[in-house]
PDB file of C-alpha atoms in Angstrom:
ATOM      1  CA  MET A 246      10.101  -7.864 -16.120  1.00  0.00           C
ATOM      2  CA  LYS A 247       7.351  -8.779 -13.663  1.00  0.00           C
ATOM      3  CA  LYS A 248       5.898  -5.717 -11.903  1.00  0.00           C
ATOM      4  CA  ILE A 249       4.120  -5.840  -8.582  1.00  0.00           C
ATOM      5  CA  ILE A 250       1.815  -3.108  -7.316  1.00  0.00           C
ATOM      6  CA  THR A 251       0.484  -2.532  -3.831  1.00  0.00           C
ATOM      7  CA  PHE A 252      -1.253   0.309  -2.037  1.00  0.00           C
ATOM      8  CA  GLY A 253      -1.430   1.840   1.411  1.00  0.00           C
ATOM      9  CA  THR A 254      -1.289   4.899   3.584  1.00  0.00           C
ATOM     10  CA  PHE A 255       1.988   3.881   5.271  1.00  0.00           C
ATOM     11  CA  ASP A 256       1.552   6.403   8.073  1.00  0.00           C
ATOM     12  CA  VAL A 257       3.669   5.894  11.208  1.00  0.00           C
ATOM     13  CA  PHE A 258       5.753   3.325   9.330  1.00  0.00           C
ATOM     14  CA  HIS A 259       6.091   0.079  11.295  1.00  0.00           C
ATOM     15  CA  LEU A 260       7.202  -3.547  11.019  1.00  0.00           C
ATOM     16  CA  GLY A 261       3.897  -4.637   9.453  1.00  0.00           C
ATOM     17  CA  HIS A 262       4.432  -2.176   6.597  1.00  0.00           C
ATOM     18  CA  LEU A 263       7.984  -3.413   6.054  1.00  0.00           C
ATOM     19  CA  ARG A 264       6.940  -7.070   6.062  1.00  0.00           C
ATOM     20  CA  ILE A 265       4.156  -6.660   3.493  1.00  0.00           C
ATOM     21  CA  LEU A 266       6.493  -4.715   1.190  1.00  0.00           C
ATOM     22  CA  GLU A 267       9.227  -7.341   1.533  1.00  0.00           C
ATOM     23  CA  ARG A 268       6.770 -10.175   0.877  1.00  0.00           C
ATOM     24  CA  SER A 269       5.199  -8.288  -2.042  1.00  0.00           C
ATOM     25  CA  ARG A 270       8.544  -7.812  -3.749  1.00  0.00           C
ATOM     26  CA  LYS A 271       9.096 -11.584  -3.826  1.00  0.00           C
ATOM     27  CA  PHE A 272       6.342 -11.897  -6.453  1.00  0.00           C
ATOM     28  CA  GLY A 273       8.338 -10.045  -9.112  1.00  0.00           C
ATOM     29  CA  ASP A 274      11.238  -7.844 -10.133  1.00  0.00           C
ATOM     30  CA  TYR A 275       9.926  -4.316  -9.586  1.00  0.00           C
ATOM     31  CA  LEU A 276       7.682  -2.999  -6.801  1.00  0.00           C
ATOM     32  CA  VAL A 277       5.456   0.024  -7.369  1.00  0.00           C
ATOM     33  CA  VAL A 278       3.624   1.444  -4.341  1.00  0.00           C
ATOM     34  CA  GLY A 279       0.518   3.614  -4.470  1.00  0.00           C
ATOM     35  CA  VAL A 280       0.601   5.903  -1.448  1.00  0.00           C
ATOM     36  CA  SER A 281      -2.661   7.443  -0.244  1.00  0.00           C
ATOM     37  CA  THR A 282      -2.625  11.210  -0.629  1.00  0.00           C
ATOM     38  CA  ASP A 283      -3.252  13.285   2.481  1.00  0.00           C
ATOM     39  CA  GLU A 284      -6.759  14.083   1.185  1.00  0.00           C
ATOM     40  CA  MET A 285      -7.572  10.432   0.548  1.00  0.00           C
ATOM     41  CA  SER A 286      -6.272   9.517   4.006  1.00  0.00           C
ATOM     42  CA  ILE A 287      -8.603  12.071   5.609  1.00  0.00           C
ATOM     43  CA  ASP A 288     -11.555  10.710   3.609  1.00  0.00           C
ATOM     44  CA  LYS A 289     -10.669   7.095   4.445  1.00  0.00           C
ATOM     45  CA  LYS A 290      -9.704   7.437   8.115  1.00  0.00           C
ATOM     46  CA  GLY A 291     -11.423  10.613   9.215  1.00  0.00           C
ATOM     47  CA  ARG A 292      -8.157  12.245  10.267  1.00  0.00           C
ATOM     48  CA  PRO A 293      -5.056  13.600   8.572  1.00  0.00           C
ATOM     49  CA  PRO A 294      -2.019  11.324   8.519  1.00  0.00           C
ATOM     50  CA  ILE A 295       0.699  11.940  11.098  1.00  0.00           C
ATOM     51  CA  TYR A 296       3.313  12.189   8.335  1.00  0.00           C
ATOM     52  CA  SER A 297       2.671  14.152   5.142  1.00  0.00           C
ATOM     53  CA  PHE A 298       2.381  12.492   1.759  1.00  0.00           C
ATOM     54  CA  SER A 299       5.887  13.599   0.773  1.00  0.00           C
ATOM     55  CA  GLU A 300       7.375  12.337   4.048  1.00  0.00           C
ATOM     56  CA  ARG A 301       5.667   8.951   3.637  1.00  0.00           C
ATOM     57  CA  CYS A 302       6.934   8.697   0.045  1.00  0.00           C
ATOM     58  CA  SER A 303      10.482   9.543   1.160  1.00  0.00           C
ATOM     59  CA  ILE A 304      10.387   6.806   3.805  1.00  0.00           C
ATOM     60  CA  LEU A 305       9.176   4.244   1.255  1.00  0.00           C
ATOM     61  CA  MET A 306      11.727   5.259  -1.394  1.00  0.00           C
ATOM     62  CA  ALA A 307      14.518   4.761   1.145  1.00  0.00           C
ATOM     63  CA  LEU A 308      13.655   1.055   1.259  1.00  0.00           C
ATOM     64  CA  GLU A 309      15.631  -1.279  -0.976  1.00  0.00           C
ATOM     65  CA  VAL A 310      12.521  -3.308  -1.866  1.00  0.00           C
ATOM     66  CA  VAL A 311      10.559  -0.303  -3.215  1.00  0.00           C
ATOM     67  CA  ASP A 312      11.362   0.806  -6.764  1.00  0.00           C
ATOM     68  CA  GLU A 313       8.765   3.523  -7.323  1.00  0.00           C
ATOM     69  CA  VAL A 314       5.942   5.341  -5.516  1.00  0.00           C
ATOM     70  CA  PHE A 315       2.998   7.322  -6.865  1.00  0.00           C
ATOM     71  CA  PRO A 316       0.008   9.138  -5.371  1.00  0.00           C
ATOM     72  CA  GLU A 317      -3.156   7.116  -4.881  1.00  0.00           C
ATOM     73  CA  GLU A 318      -6.039   9.564  -4.994  1.00  0.00           C
ATOM     74  CA  SER A 319      -9.012   7.173  -5.045  1.00  0.00           C
ATOM     75  CA  LEU A 320      -9.796   3.596  -4.044  1.00  0.00           C
ATOM     76  CA  GLU A 321     -11.969   3.339  -7.147  1.00  0.00           C
ATOM     77  CA  GLN A 322      -9.025   3.860  -9.538  1.00  0.00           C
ATOM     78  CA  LYS A 323      -7.152   0.619  -8.817  1.00  0.00           C
ATOM     79  CA  ARG A 324      -7.730  -0.687 -12.361  1.00  0.00           C
ATOM     80  CA  GLU A 325      -6.321   2.524 -13.872  1.00  0.00           C
ATOM     81  CA  TYR A 326      -3.292   2.463 -11.575  1.00  0.00           C
ATOM     82  CA  ILE A 327      -2.565  -1.166 -12.445  1.00  0.00           C
ATOM     83  CA  GLU A 328      -2.845  -0.479 -16.179  1.00  0.00           C
ATOM     84  CA  GLU A 329      -0.818   2.778 -16.035  1.00  0.00           C
ATOM     85  CA  ASN A 330       1.999   0.959 -14.224  1.00  0.00           C
ATOM     86  CA  SER A 331       1.805  -2.199 -16.378  1.00  0.00           C
ATOM     87  CA  ALA A 332       1.602  -4.276 -13.211  1.00  0.00           C
ATOM     88  CA  ASN A 333       1.347  -8.059 -13.469  1.00  0.00           C
ATOM     89  CA  VAL A 334       0.560  -8.683  -9.791  1.00  0.00           C
ATOM     90  CA  LEU A 335      -1.575  -6.793  -7.264  1.00  0.00           C
ATOM     91  CA  VAL A 336      -0.705  -7.526  -3.640  1.00  0.00           C
ATOM     92  CA  MET A 337      -2.958  -6.412  -0.786  1.00  0.00           C
ATOM     93  CA  GLY A 338      -3.344  -7.256   2.891  1.00  0.00           C
ATOM     94  CA  ASP A 339      -5.887  -9.955   3.673  1.00  0.00           C
ATOM     95  CA  ASP A 340      -8.128  -7.385   5.347  1.00  0.00           C
ATOM     96  CA  TRP A 341      -9.094  -6.584   1.711  1.00  0.00           C
ATOM     97  CA  LYS A 342      -9.657 -10.264   0.794  1.00  0.00           C
ATOM     98  CA  GLY A 343     -12.081 -10.642  -2.106  1.00  0.00           C
ATOM     99  CA  LYS A 344     -12.487  -6.903  -2.703  1.00  0.00           C
ATOM    100  CA  PHE A 345     -10.174  -6.835  -5.723  1.00  0.00           C
ATOM    101  CA  ASP A 346     -10.905 -10.216  -7.299  1.00  0.00           C
ATOM    102  CA  HIS A 347     -12.630  -8.402 -10.187  1.00  0.00           C
ATOM    103  CA  LEU A 348      -9.161  -7.214 -11.293  1.00  0.00           C
ATOM    104  CA  GLN A 349      -7.975 -10.757 -12.049  1.00  0.00           C
ATOM    105  CA  ASP A 350      -8.764 -10.137 -15.713  1.00  0.00           C
ATOM    106  CA  ILE A 351      -5.728  -7.795 -15.924  1.00  0.00           C
ATOM    107  CA  CYS A 352      -3.335  -9.156 -13.254  1.00  0.00           C
ATOM    108  CA  SER A 353      -2.847 -11.760 -10.552  1.00  0.00           C
ATOM    109  CA  VAL A 354      -4.391 -10.717  -7.238  1.00  0.00           C
ATOM    110  CA  ILE A 355      -2.722 -11.896  -4.043  1.00  0.00           C
ATOM    111  CA  TYR A 356      -3.870 -11.228  -0.476  1.00  0.00           C
ATOM    112  CA  LEU A 357      -1.189 -11.565   2.193  1.00  0.00           C
ATOM    113  CA  PRO A 358      -1.816 -12.052   5.917  1.00  0.00           C
ATOM    114  CA  ARG A 359      -1.207  -8.969   8.021  1.00  0.00           C
ATOM    115  CA  THR A 360       1.553  -8.990  10.629  1.00  0.00           C
ATOM    116  CA  PRO A 361      -0.232 -10.003  13.865  1.00  0.00           C
ATOM    117  CA  ALA A 362      -0.858  -7.435  16.608  1.00  0.00           C
ATOM    118  CA  ILE A 363       0.514  -4.457  14.641  1.00  0.00           C
ATOM    119  CA  SER A 364      -1.571  -1.575  13.340  1.00  0.00           C
ATOM    120  CA  THR A 365      -1.008   2.122  12.834  1.00  0.00           C
ATOM    121  CA  THR A 366      -4.205   2.913  14.723  1.00  0.00           C
ATOM    122  CA  ALA A 367      -3.073   0.849  17.734  1.00  0.00           C
ATOM    123  CA  ILE A 368       0.347   2.534  17.696  1.00  0.00           C
ATOM    124  CA  ILE A 369      -1.213   6.013  17.600  1.00  0.00           C
ATOM    125  CA  GLU A 370      -3.581   5.102  20.467  1.00  0.00           C
ATOM    126  CA  LYS A 371      -0.665   3.751  22.515  1.00  0.00           C
ATOM    127  CA  ILE A 372       1.288   6.983  21.987  1.00  0.00           C
ATOM    128  CA  ARG A 373      -1.756   9.063  23.005  1.00  0.00           C
ATOM    129  CA  ASP A 374      -2.151   7.072  26.236  1.00  0.00           C
TER     130      ASP A 374
END
């Protein structure tokens, strides 16, 4: 079985999130998703997520393309997460291009283009306006 792993916050779930998960799943048989904890989201983005960690996990697990989710507590633990999940392929958005190439010794690393003109930050700003 070929396992794919990807990571994200997945707050205010939108079409861009769905597309990257669908495209990720095409690289193997089983998709594991590391979901940023609420604490990690605050550290990364300077604000708490709109939806809690458990709500975001529930949304992801409702998707047919997602087989398993787990808490991502640190950006620096990618290697451990890949090894713990026996992942063969790491898929990330191309906004991370080159940042995980050092992991190619344990898995394939693929960067996918983001869905144009869609971002959680832009959606939140639009709602605020």
